[in-house]
Amino acid sequence: MLELPLADLLHRAQTVHRQHFDPNAVQLSTLLSIKTGGCAEDCGYCPQAARYHTGVEATPLLPLEQVLAAAKAAQARGATRFCMGAAWRSPKDRDIDQVTEMVRAVADLGLETCATLGMLRDGHAERLKDAGLDYYNHNLDTAPEFYGQVITTRDYQDRLDTLERVRNAGLNVCCGGIVGMGESRAQRAGLLAQLANMQPAPESVPINNLVQVEGTPLAGNATLDPFEFVRTIAAARITMPTSFVRLSAGREAMSDELQALCFLAGANSIFYGDQLLTTPNPQADRDRALFDRLGIRPLESH
Ligand code: SAM
Ligand code: DTB
Ligand code: SF4
């Protein structure tokens, strides 16, 4: 599918998109890094891995008030989902105690909640669900065949196990990956096949374009042809027709025209707010202006 002429691929994606979604509505999620840096894992793309010298300083878990203030600000800007990210390999019971408090407080504001905390152990997903968590983000990142070239400190099956725990706890699954890491087109297709074959497919599928951060092993490689990125979005849309496909990391470096092509290809969610976890994201003003020019509305909470 990824090799179709671009016009044919976009037409298929648009057709599928319109069968399941309002093509002019895009969901807005805001990210907050609640615990930054110092991570024990070796993910080759990640500025938060302790072993790479990227200038990201390790900081402890943020206090509840600070998280709540950021959530209120996100809500005031128009975000409907608030996603809390922590640079953990796997949270400890004590970490879960604190994060569940945050989830409760954010959910009480009327925001949808999402957390991404690494691998979950027995009972963690259930506790998060009880606290009011709506989504758990845990990415497959890439195809199984390429995975070993990017991460060695946990394997593909570990990820699938966490995803199963999340699903069994009744949480919505947010699961996607990263492109632009030197993978082949067939490997991009392989990632999408893994995602689409999950039963059921993830409700939310973030497609990240690698943000190259100096000091990480993947910095300095050739960047992905932007049309290949658009093709990946279109194929995600076609293979996961009822999922939200999120145009995720990498938007800061994209032109307005490239982002518009991604929306045409079926992307219907973005990270909104001037910061991802440790790297910049487009300013909210720039996104609002782009939406106005394209006739896109932010999706209301549902
Ligand atoms: N530590 C937890 C984990 O790995 O599951 C949660 C946070 S982790 C930063 C969440 C996701 O961010 C990763 O799985 C990866 O897909 C994405 N990510 C991290 N660094 C990135 C980068 N430089 N460019 C694009 N995506 C990135
Ligand atoms: C996802 O798929 N992308 C987000 C979110 N899930 C947690 C993270 C992107 C991180 C980009 C690099 C950074 O800002 O540190
Ligand atoms: Fe740690 Fe997550 Fe970064 Fe991997 S992606 S190094 S697990 S913060």
mmCIF file of C-alpha atoms and ligand atoms in Angstrom:
data_model
loop_
_atom_site.group_PDB
_atom_site.id
_atom_site.type_symbol
_atom_site.label_atom_id
_atom_site.label_comp_id
_atom_site.label_asym_id
_atom_site.label_seq_id
_atom_site.Cartn_x
_atom_site.Cartn_y
_atom_site.Cartn_z
ATOM 1 C CA MET A 1 0.000 0.000 0.000
ATOM 2 C CA LEU A 2 2.800 2.426 0.913
ATOM 3 C CA GLU A 3 4.091 2.223 -2.669
ATOM 4 C CA LEU A 4 0.852 3.374 -4.333
ATOM 5 C CA PRO A 5 0.970 6.591 -6.375
ATOM 6 C CA LEU A 6 0.508 9.349 -3.784
ATOM 7 C CA ALA A 7 -2.770 10.581 -5.258
ATOM 8 C CA ASP A 8 -4.266 7.085 -5.103
ATOM 9 C CA LEU A 9 -3.076 6.558 -1.538
ATOM 10 C CA LEU A 10 -4.449 9.926 -0.395
ATOM 11 C CA HIS A 11 -7.762 9.290 -2.128
ATOM 12 C CA ARG A 12 -8.165 5.966 -0.350
ATOM 13 C CA ALA A 13 -7.226 7.500 2.973
ATOM 14 C CA GLN A 14 -9.638 10.441 2.543
ATOM 15 C CA THR A 15 -12.451 8.115 1.545
ATOM 16 C CA VAL A 16 -11.960 5.933 4.618
ATOM 17 C CA HIS A 17 -11.499 8.972 6.832
ATOM 18 C CA ARG A 18 -14.815 10.480 5.739
ATOM 19 C CA GLN A 19 -16.659 7.223 6.391
ATOM 20 C CA HIS A 20 -15.747 7.358 10.074
ATOM 21 C CA PHE A 21 -14.862 10.925 11.042
ATOM 22 C CA ASP A 22 -15.631 14.567 10.446
ATOM 23 C CA PRO A 23 -12.635 15.400 8.196
ATOM 24 C CA ASN A 24 -12.488 18.976 9.505
ATOM 25 C CA ALA A 25 -12.234 18.219 13.215
ATOM 26 C CA VAL A 26 -8.907 17.533 14.922
ATOM 27 C CA GLN A 27 -8.440 16.363 18.504
ATOM 28 C CA LEU A 28 -6.030 18.339 20.739
ATOM 29 C CA SER A 29 -3.885 16.633 23.392
ATOM 30 C CA THR A 30 -1.400 18.494 25.578
ATOM 31 C CA LEU A 31 1.694 16.786 26.953
ATOM 32 C CA LEU A 32 3.466 17.394 30.227
ATOM 33 C CA SER A 33 6.678 15.732 31.322
ATOM 34 C CA ILE A 34 5.904 14.975 34.965
ATOM 35 C CA LYS A 35 9.269 13.260 35.511
ATOM 36 C CA THR A 36 12.093 14.165 33.173
ATOM 37 C CA GLY A 37 15.379 12.476 32.257
ATOM 38 C CA GLY A 38 17.671 10.043 34.024
ATOM 39 C CA CYS A 39 16.008 7.022 32.417
ATOM 40 C CA ALA A 40 17.733 3.628 32.651
ATOM 41 C CA GLU A 41 16.666 2.467 29.159
ATOM 42 C CA ASP A 42 18.753 2.792 25.998
ATOM 43 C CA CYS A 43 16.116 3.854 23.418
ATOM 44 C CA GLY A 44 18.342 5.217 20.634
ATOM 45 C CA TYR A 45 16.072 8.144 19.826
ATOM 46 C CA CYS A 46 15.476 9.405 23.340
ATOM 47 C CA PRO A 47 17.002 12.516 24.904
ATOM 48 C CA GLN A 48 15.899 11.302 28.346
ATOM 49 C CA ALA A 49 18.078 8.190 28.511
ATOM 50 C CA ALA A 50 20.655 8.763 31.268
ATOM 51 C CA ARG A 51 23.424 7.142 29.225
ATOM 52 C CA TYR A 52 23.355 9.729 26.419
ATOM 53 C CA HIS A 53 24.705 13.222 26.946
ATOM 54 C CA THR A 54 21.929 15.376 25.604
ATOM 55 C CA GLY A 55 21.791 18.229 28.117
ATOM 56 C CA VAL A 56 18.479 17.006 29.548
ATOM 57 C CA GLU A 57 18.734 17.151 33.334
ATOM 58 C CA ALA A 58 17.086 14.523 35.486
ATOM 59 C CA THR A 59 14.396 16.020 37.694
ATOM 60 C CA PRO A 60 12.142 14.379 40.302
ATOM 61 C CA LEU A 61 8.410 13.850 39.893
ATOM 62 C CA LEU A 62 6.607 17.200 39.732
ATOM 63 C CA PRO A 63 4.400 18.181 42.648
ATOM 64 C CA LEU A 64 0.656 17.769 42.181
ATOM 65 C CA GLU A 65 -0.031 21.528 42.191
ATOM 66 C CA GLN A 66 2.329 22.087 39.279
ATOM 67 C CA VAL A 67 0.708 19.330 37.235
ATOM 68 C CA LEU A 68 -2.736 20.695 38.003
ATOM 69 C CA ALA A 69 -1.708 24.225 36.995
ATOM 70 C CA ALA A 70 -0.390 22.922 33.644
ATOM 71 C CA ALA A 71 -3.583 20.955 33.068
ATOM 72 C CA LYS A 72 -5.727 24.035 33.744
ATOM 73 C CA ALA A 73 -3.621 26.078 31.326
ATOM 74 C CA ALA A 74 -3.979 23.374 28.654
ATOM 75 C CA GLN A 75 -7.731 23.296 29.155
ATOM 76 C CA ALA A 76 -7.929 27.094 28.903
ATOM 77 C CA ARG A 77 -6.080 26.912 25.555
ATOM 78 C CA GLY A 78 -8.629 24.395 24.245
ATOM 79 C CA ALA A 79 -7.006 20.988 24.753
ATOM 80 C CA THR A 80 -9.414 18.181 25.609
ATOM 81 C CA ARG A 81 -6.848 15.605 26.712
ATOM 82 C CA PHE A 82 -3.923 15.945 29.089
ATOM 83 C CA CYS A 83 -1.110 13.426 28.794
ATOM 84 C CA MET A 84 1.386 12.947 31.623
ATOM 85 C CA GLY A 85 4.724 11.423 30.610
ATOM 86 C CA ALA A 86 7.422 10.035 32.886
ATOM 87 C CA ALA A 87 10.933 8.904 31.961
ATOM 88 C CA TRP A 88 10.699 5.613 33.785
ATOM 89 C CA ARG A 89 11.582 2.137 32.631
ATOM 90 C CA SER A 90 8.717 1.014 34.845
ATOM 91 C CA PRO A 91 6.969 2.860 37.701
ATOM 92 C CA LYS A 92 7.301 1.668 41.305
ATOM 93 C CA ASP A 93 4.260 1.205 43.553
ATOM 94 C CA ARG A 94 5.079 4.527 45.227
ATOM 95 C CA ASP A 95 5.195 6.269 41.830
ATOM 96 C CA ILE A 96 1.777 4.872 41.006
ATOM 97 C CA ASP A 97 0.462 6.251 44.336
ATOM 98 C CA GLN A 98 1.479 9.742 43.274
ATOM 99 C CA VAL A 99 0.425 9.500 39.635
ATOM 100 C CA THR A 100 -3.036 8.222 40.566
ATOM 101 C CA GLU A 101 -3.508 11.403 42.631
ATOM 102 C CA MET A 102 -2.554 13.480 39.611
ATOM 103 C CA VAL A 103 -4.907 11.534 37.370
ATOM 104 C CA ARG A 104 -7.796 12.072 39.817
ATOM 105 C CA ALA A 105 -7.161 15.791 39.994
ATOM 106 C CA VAL A 106 -6.865 16.241 36.220
ATOM 107 C CA ALA A 107 -9.942 14.121 35.541
ATOM 108 C CA ASP A 108 -11.881 16.277 38.028
ATOM 109 C CA LEU A 109 -11.232 19.275 35.781
ATOM 110 C CA GLY A 110 -13.248 17.546 33.070
ATOM 111 C CA LEU A 111 -10.222 16.767 30.892
ATOM 112 C CA GLU A 112 -9.605 13.367 29.343
ATOM 113 C CA THR A 113 -6.495 11.857 30.909
ATOM 114 C CA CYS A 114 -3.591 9.916 29.449
ATOM 115 C CA ALA A 115 -0.378 8.666 31.043
ATOM 116 C CA THR A 116 2.817 7.180 29.659
ATOM 117 C CA LEU A 117 4.982 5.771 32.430
ATOM 118 C CA GLY A 118 6.817 2.820 30.888
ATOM 119 C CA MET A 119 6.178 -0.881 31.526
ATOM 120 C CA LEU A 120 3.360 -1.644 33.947
ATOM 121 C CA ARG A 121 3.390 -4.423 36.515
ATOM 122 C CA ASP A 122 0.514 -6.340 38.075
ATOM 123 C CA GLY A 123 -2.227 -4.084 39.372
ATOM 124 C CA HIS A 124 -0.801 -0.801 38.074
ATOM 125 C CA ALA A 125 -3.117 -0.493 35.102
ATOM 126 C CA GLU A 126 -6.128 -1.283 37.295
ATOM 127 C CA ARG A 127 -5.130 1.358 39.842
ATOM 128 C CA LEU A 128 -4.737 3.959 37.113
ATOM 129 C CA LYS A 129 -8.111 3.021 35.667
ATOM 130 C CA ASP A 130 -9.759 3.328 39.102
ATOM 131 C CA ALA A 131 -8.271 6.790 39.490
ATOM 132 C CA GLY A 132 -10.042 7.899 36.305
ATOM 133 C CA LEU A 133 -7.371 7.366 33.661
ATOM 134 C CA ASP A 134 -8.860 7.245 30.152
ATOM 135 C CA TYR A 135 -5.828 6.313 27.987
ATOM 136 C CA TYR A 136 -2.443 4.710 28.504
ATOM 137 C CA ASN A 137 0.266 5.467 25.938
ATOM 138 C CA HIS A 138 2.836 2.785 25.260
ATOM 139 C CA ASN A 139 4.373 2.633 21.804
ATOM 140 C CA LEU A 140 5.618 -0.324 19.787
ATOM 141 C CA ASP A 141 7.968 2.257 18.235
ATOM 142 C CA THR A 142 8.965 0.266 15.135
ATOM 143 C CA ALA A 143 8.680 -3.075 13.348
ATOM 144 C CA PRO A 144 9.894 -6.172 15.243
ATOM 145 C CA GLU A 145 12.648 -6.660 12.613
ATOM 146 C CA PHE A 146 14.159 -3.217 13.220
ATOM 147 C CA TYR A 147 13.507 -2.952 16.942
ATOM 148 C CA GLY A 148 16.813 -4.489 18.056
ATOM 149 C CA GLN A 149 18.750 -1.769 16.270
ATOM 150 C CA VAL A 150 17.026 0.910 18.353
ATOM 151 C CA ILE A 151 16.491 -0.553 21.843
ATOM 152 C CA THR A 152 18.215 -3.393 23.675
ATOM 153 C CA THR A 153 17.126 -2.918 27.299
ATOM 154 C CA ARG A 154 13.599 -4.254 26.780
ATOM 155 C CA ASP A 155 12.168 -6.401 24.057
ATOM 156 C CA TYR A 156 9.134 -6.264 21.829
ATOM 157 C CA GLN A 157 7.288 -8.816 23.933
ATOM 158 C CA ASP A 158 7.688 -6.628 27.040
ATOM 159 C CA ARG A 159 5.808 -3.917 25.179
ATOM 160 C CA LEU A 160 3.080 -6.273 24.046
ATOM 161 C CA ASP A 161 2.714 -7.513 27.643
ATOM 162 C CA THR A 162 2.198 -3.990 28.989
ATOM 163 C CA LEU A 163 -0.295 -3.266 26.228
ATOM 164 C CA GLU A 164 -2.233 -6.378 27.184
ATOM 165 C CA ARG A 165 -2.350 -5.310 30.827
ATOM 166 C CA VAL A 166 -3.611 -1.899 29.751
ATOM 167 C CA ARG A 167 -6.306 -3.422 27.582
ATOM 168 C CA ASN A 168 -7.372 -5.935 30.244
ATOM 169 C CA ALA A 169 -7.780 -3.132 32.780
ATOM 170 C CA GLY A 170 -10.361 -1.531 30.502
ATOM 171 C CA LEU A 171 -8.197 1.442 29.549
ATOM 172 C CA ASN A 172 -8.164 2.911 26.061
ATOM 173 C CA VAL A 173 -4.914 2.119 24.286
ATOM 174 C CA CYS A 174 -2.727 4.817 22.763
ATOM 175 C CA CYS A 175 -0.019 3.047 20.786
ATOM 176 C CA GLY A 176 2.049 4.048 17.790
ATOM 177 C CA GLY A 177 5.638 4.496 16.792
ATOM 178 C CA ILE A 178 8.434 6.565 15.324
ATOM 179 C CA VAL A 179 9.511 6.833 11.722
ATOM 180 C CA GLY A 180 12.655 8.403 10.339
ATOM 181 C CA MET A 181 14.990 6.183 12.364
ATOM 182 C CA GLY A 182 16.633 4.616 9.299
ATOM 183 C CA GLU A 183 13.988 1.904 8.877
ATOM 184 C CA SER A 184 12.932 0.723 5.417
ATOM 185 C CA ARG A 185 9.532 1.286 3.865
ATOM 186 C CA ALA A 186 8.764 -2.389 4.446
ATOM 187 C CA GLN A 187 9.589 -1.898 8.115
ATOM 188 C CA ARG A 188 7.246 1.084 8.338
ATOM 189 C CA ALA A 189 4.583 -1.194 6.872
ATOM 190 C CA GLY A 190 5.577 -3.817 9.444
ATOM 191 C CA LEU A 191 4.953 -1.382 12.324
ATOM 192 C CA LEU A 192 1.530 -0.497 10.945
ATOM 193 C CA ALA A 193 0.657 -4.166 10.512
ATOM 194 C CA GLN A 194 1.529 -4.837 14.167
ATOM 195 C CA LEU A 195 -0.662 -1.951 15.292
ATOM 196 C CA ALA A 196 -3.581 -2.738 12.991
ATOM 197 C CA ASN A 197 -3.553 -6.421 13.975
ATOM 198 C CA MET A 198 -3.924 -5.735 17.670
ATOM 199 C CA GLN A 199 -7.383 -6.958 18.705
ATOM 200 C CA PRO A 200 -8.854 -4.433 18.921
ATOM 201 C CA ALA A 201 -6.640 -1.832 17.236
ATOM 202 C CA PRO A 202 -5.480 1.024 19.514
ATOM 203 C CA GLU A 203 -8.032 3.816 19.902
ATOM 204 C CA SER A 204 -5.249 6.352 19.429
ATOM 205 C CA VAL A 205 -2.207 5.936 17.165
ATOM 206 C CA PRO A 206 0.604 8.486 17.533
ATOM 207 C CA ILE A 207 2.888 8.630 14.511
ATOM 208 C CA ASN A 208 6.086 10.400 15.543
ATOM 209 C CA ASN A 209 8.680 11.701 13.118
ATOM 210 C CA LEU A 210 12.056 11.310 14.811
ATOM 211 C CA VAL A 211 13.176 14.502 16.521
ATOM 212 C CA GLN A 212 16.928 14.237 16.256
ATOM 213 C CA VAL A 213 18.525 15.268 19.524
ATOM 214 C CA GLU A 214 22.272 15.710 19.661
ATOM 215 C CA GLY A 215 23.903 13.120 21.886
ATOM 216 C CA THR A 216 21.452 10.330 21.011
ATOM 217 C CA PRO A 217 22.704 7.507 18.754
ATOM 218 C CA LEU A 218 20.095 8.296 16.107
ATOM 219 C CA ALA A 219 21.059 11.944 15.705
ATOM 220 C CA GLY A 220 22.831 12.847 12.479
ATOM 221 C CA ASN A 221 21.190 10.224 10.264
ATOM 222 C CA ALA A 222 19.470 11.140 7.016
ATOM 223 C CA THR A 223 15.992 12.537 7.586
ATOM 224 C CA LEU A 224 12.937 10.846 6.133
ATOM 225 C CA ASP A 225 11.493 12.061 2.818
ATOM 226 C CA PRO A 226 8.430 14.069 3.972
ATOM 227 C CA PHE A 227 6.228 12.279 1.428
ATOM 228 C CA GLU A 228 7.129 8.989 3.092
ATOM 229 C CA PHE A 229 5.838 10.448 6.331
ATOM 230 C CA VAL A 230 2.554 11.416 4.643
ATOM 231 C CA ARG A 231 2.302 7.909 3.182
ATOM 232 C CA THR A 232 2.732 6.415 6.647
ATOM 233 C CA ILE A 233 -0.120 8.559 7.996
ATOM 234 C CA ALA A 234 -2.353 7.567 5.055
ATOM 235 C CA ALA A 235 -1.626 3.869 5.523
ATOM 236 C CA ALA A 236 -2.316 4.170 9.269
ATOM 237 C CA ARG A 237 -5.667 5.752 8.455
ATOM 238 C CA ILE A 238 -6.591 3.061 5.933
ATOM 239 C CA THR A 239 -5.547 0.134 8.132
ATOM 240 C CA MET A 240 -7.041 1.591 11.348
ATOM 241 C CA PRO A 241 -10.173 3.306 10.039
ATOM 242 C CA THR A 242 -11.813 4.094 13.389
ATOM 243 C CA SER A 243 -8.682 5.046 15.347
ATOM 244 C CA PHE A 244 -7.517 8.571 15.976
ATOM 245 C CA VAL A 245 -4.242 8.968 14.081
ATOM 246 C CA ARG A 246 -2.077 11.561 15.804
ATOM 247 C CA LEU A 247 0.423 13.678 13.909
ATOM 248 C CA SER A 248 2.841 13.652 16.851
ATOM 249 C CA ALA A 249 6.496 14.530 17.411
ATOM 250 C CA GLY A 250 8.295 16.289 14.580
ATOM 251 C CA ARG A 251 5.664 18.931 13.738
ATOM 252 C CA GLU A 252 7.924 21.786 14.797
ATOM 253 C CA ALA A 253 10.178 21.040 11.809
ATOM 254 C CA MET A 254 7.266 20.608 9.346
ATOM 255 C CA SER A 255 5.926 23.281 7.041
ATOM 256 C CA ASP A 256 2.258 24.226 7.208
ATOM 257 C CA GLU A 257 1.838 22.621 3.785
ATOM 258 C CA LEU A 258 3.270 19.297 4.952
ATOM 259 C CA GLN A 259 1.007 19.299 7.999
ATOM 260 C CA ALA A 260 -1.974 20.041 5.733
ATOM 261 C CA LEU A 261 -1.054 16.998 3.636
ATOM 262 C CA CYS A 262 -0.982 14.911 6.824
ATOM 263 C CA PHE A 263 -4.507 16.071 7.714
ATOM 264 C CA LEU A 264 -5.587 15.230 4.161
ATOM 265 C CA ALA A 265 -4.052 11.798 4.657
ATOM 266 C CA GLY A 266 -6.283 11.226 7.682
ATOM 267 C CA ALA A 267 -4.416 12.551 10.706
ATOM 268 C CA ASN A 268 -7.039 13.835 13.147
ATOM 269 C CA SER A 269 -5.195 14.533 16.366
ATOM 270 C CA ILE A 270 -2.137 16.583 17.376
ATOM 271 C CA PHE A 271 -0.067 17.446 20.403
ATOM 272 C CA TYR A 272 -0.995 21.012 21.184
ATOM 273 C CA GLY A 273 1.110 23.394 23.281
ATOM 274 C CA ASP A 274 4.617 24.729 22.867
ATOM 275 C CA GLN A 275 6.459 21.766 24.361
ATOM 276 C CA LEU A 276 6.400 17.997 23.810
ATOM 277 C CA LEU A 277 8.290 16.309 26.664
ATOM 278 C CA THR A 278 11.754 17.839 26.357
ATOM 279 C CA THR A 279 11.687 19.247 22.815
ATOM 280 C CA PRO A 280 9.701 22.104 21.258
ATOM 281 C CA ASN A 281 6.329 21.804 19.552
ATOM 282 C CA PRO A 282 4.685 24.544 17.442
ATOM 283 C CA GLN A 283 3.292 27.478 19.444
ATOM 284 C CA ALA A 284 -0.454 27.289 20.051
ATOM 285 C CA ASP A 285 -0.911 30.518 18.047
ATOM 286 C CA ARG A 286 0.719 28.988 14.986
ATOM 287 C CA ASP A 287 -1.565 25.948 15.241
ATOM 288 C CA ARG A 288 -4.669 28.080 15.645
ATOM 289 C CA ALA A 289 -3.687 30.134 12.599
ATOM 290 C CA LEU A 290 -3.077 26.964 10.573
ATOM 291 C CA PHE A 291 -6.461 25.520 11.609
ATOM 292 C CA ASP A 292 -8.152 28.776 10.528
ATOM 293 C CA ARG A 293 -6.457 28.686 7.143
ATOM 294 C CA LEU A 294 -7.485 25.052 6.623
ATOM 295 C CA GLY A 295 -11.021 25.376 8.022
ATOM 296 C CA ILE A 296 -10.240 22.868 10.769
ATOM 297 C CA ARG A 297 -12.044 22.958 14.131
ATOM 298 C CA PRO A 298 -10.715 21.522 17.374
ATOM 299 C CA LEU A 299 -12.737 18.463 18.341
ATOM 300 C CA GLU A 300 -14.997 19.020 21.350
ATOM 301 C CA SER A 301 -14.643 16.721 24.323
ATOM 302 C CA HIS A 302 -16.816 13.641 24.061
HETATM 303 N N1 SAM B 1 9.316 6.191 29.340
HETATM 304 C C1 SAM B 1 8.061 5.827 28.826
HETATM 305 C C2 SAM B 1 8.161 4.867 27.650
HETATM 306 O O1 SAM B 1 9.205 4.788 27.012
HETATM 307 O O2 SAM B 1 7.161 4.214 27.378
HETATM 308 C C3 SAM B 1 7.189 6.999 28.428
HETATM 309 C C4 SAM B 1 7.780 8.202 27.748
HETATM 310 S S1 SAM B 1 8.553 7.938 26.160
HETATM 311 C C5 SAM B 1 9.450 9.446 25.953
HETATM 312 C C6 SAM B 1 7.191 7.958 25.018
HETATM 313 C C7 SAM B 1 7.472 7.841 23.565
HETATM 314 O O3 SAM B 1 8.001 9.051 23.053
HETATM 315 C C8 SAM B 1 8.458 6.809 23.076
HETATM 316 O O4 SAM B 1 7.922 5.528 23.051
HETATM 317 C C9 SAM B 1 8.770 7.303 21.688
HETATM 318 O O5 SAM B 1 7.877 6.725 20.747
HETATM 319 C C10 SAM B 1 8.537 8.809 21.782
HETATM 320 N N2 SAM B 1 9.786 9.563 21.594
HETATM 321 C C11 SAM B 1 10.774 9.695 22.494
HETATM 322 N N3 SAM B 1 11.802 10.433 21.996
HETATM 323 C C12 SAM B 1 11.448 10.778 20.738
HETATM 324 C C13 SAM B 1 12.091 11.521 19.703
HETATM 325 N N4 SAM B 1 13.309 12.037 19.857
HETATM 326 N N5 SAM B 1 11.438 11.678 18.532
HETATM 327 C C14 SAM B 1 10.204 11.140 18.357
HETATM 328 N N6 SAM B 1 9.550 10.427 19.296
HETATM 329 C C15 SAM B 1 10.155 10.230 20.474
HETATM 330 C C1 DTB B 2 4.197 9.772 21.722
HETATM 331 O O1 DTB B 2 3.982 8.859 20.895
HETATM 332 N N1 DTB B 2 4.870 10.888 21.480
HETATM 333 C C2 DTB B 2 4.980 11.708 22.646
HETATM 334 C C3 DTB B 2 4.100 10.954 23.652
HETATM 335 N N2 DTB B 2 3.780 9.744 22.971
HETATM 336 C C4 DTB B 2 4.528 10.743 25.015
HETATM 337 C C5 DTB B 2 6.394 11.983 23.081
HETATM 338 C C6 DTB B 2 7.230 12.643 22.029
HETATM 339 C C7 DTB B 2 8.547 12.950 22.626
HETATM 340 C C8 DTB B 2 9.460 13.716 21.710
HETATM 341 C C9 DTB B 2 10.774 13.978 22.302
HETATM 342 C C10 DTB B 2 10.766 14.842 23.523
HETATM 343 O O2 DTB B 2 10.124 15.936 23.546
HETATM 344 O O3 DTB B 2 11.451 14.510 24.509
HETATM 345 FE FE1 SF4 B 3 13.268 6.010 28.902
HETATM 346 FE FE2 SF4 B 3 10.932 6.155 27.612
HETATM 347 FE FE3 SF4 B 3 13.076 7.554 26.770
HETATM 348 FE FE4 SF4 B 3 13.069 4.936 26.473
HETATM 349 S S1 SF4 B 3 11.642 6.392 25.510
HETATM 350 S S2 SF4 B 3 14.783 6.165 27.258
HETATM 351 S S3 SF4 B 3 11.979 4.296 28.304
HETATM 352 S S4 SF4 B 3 11.991 7.840 28.663
#
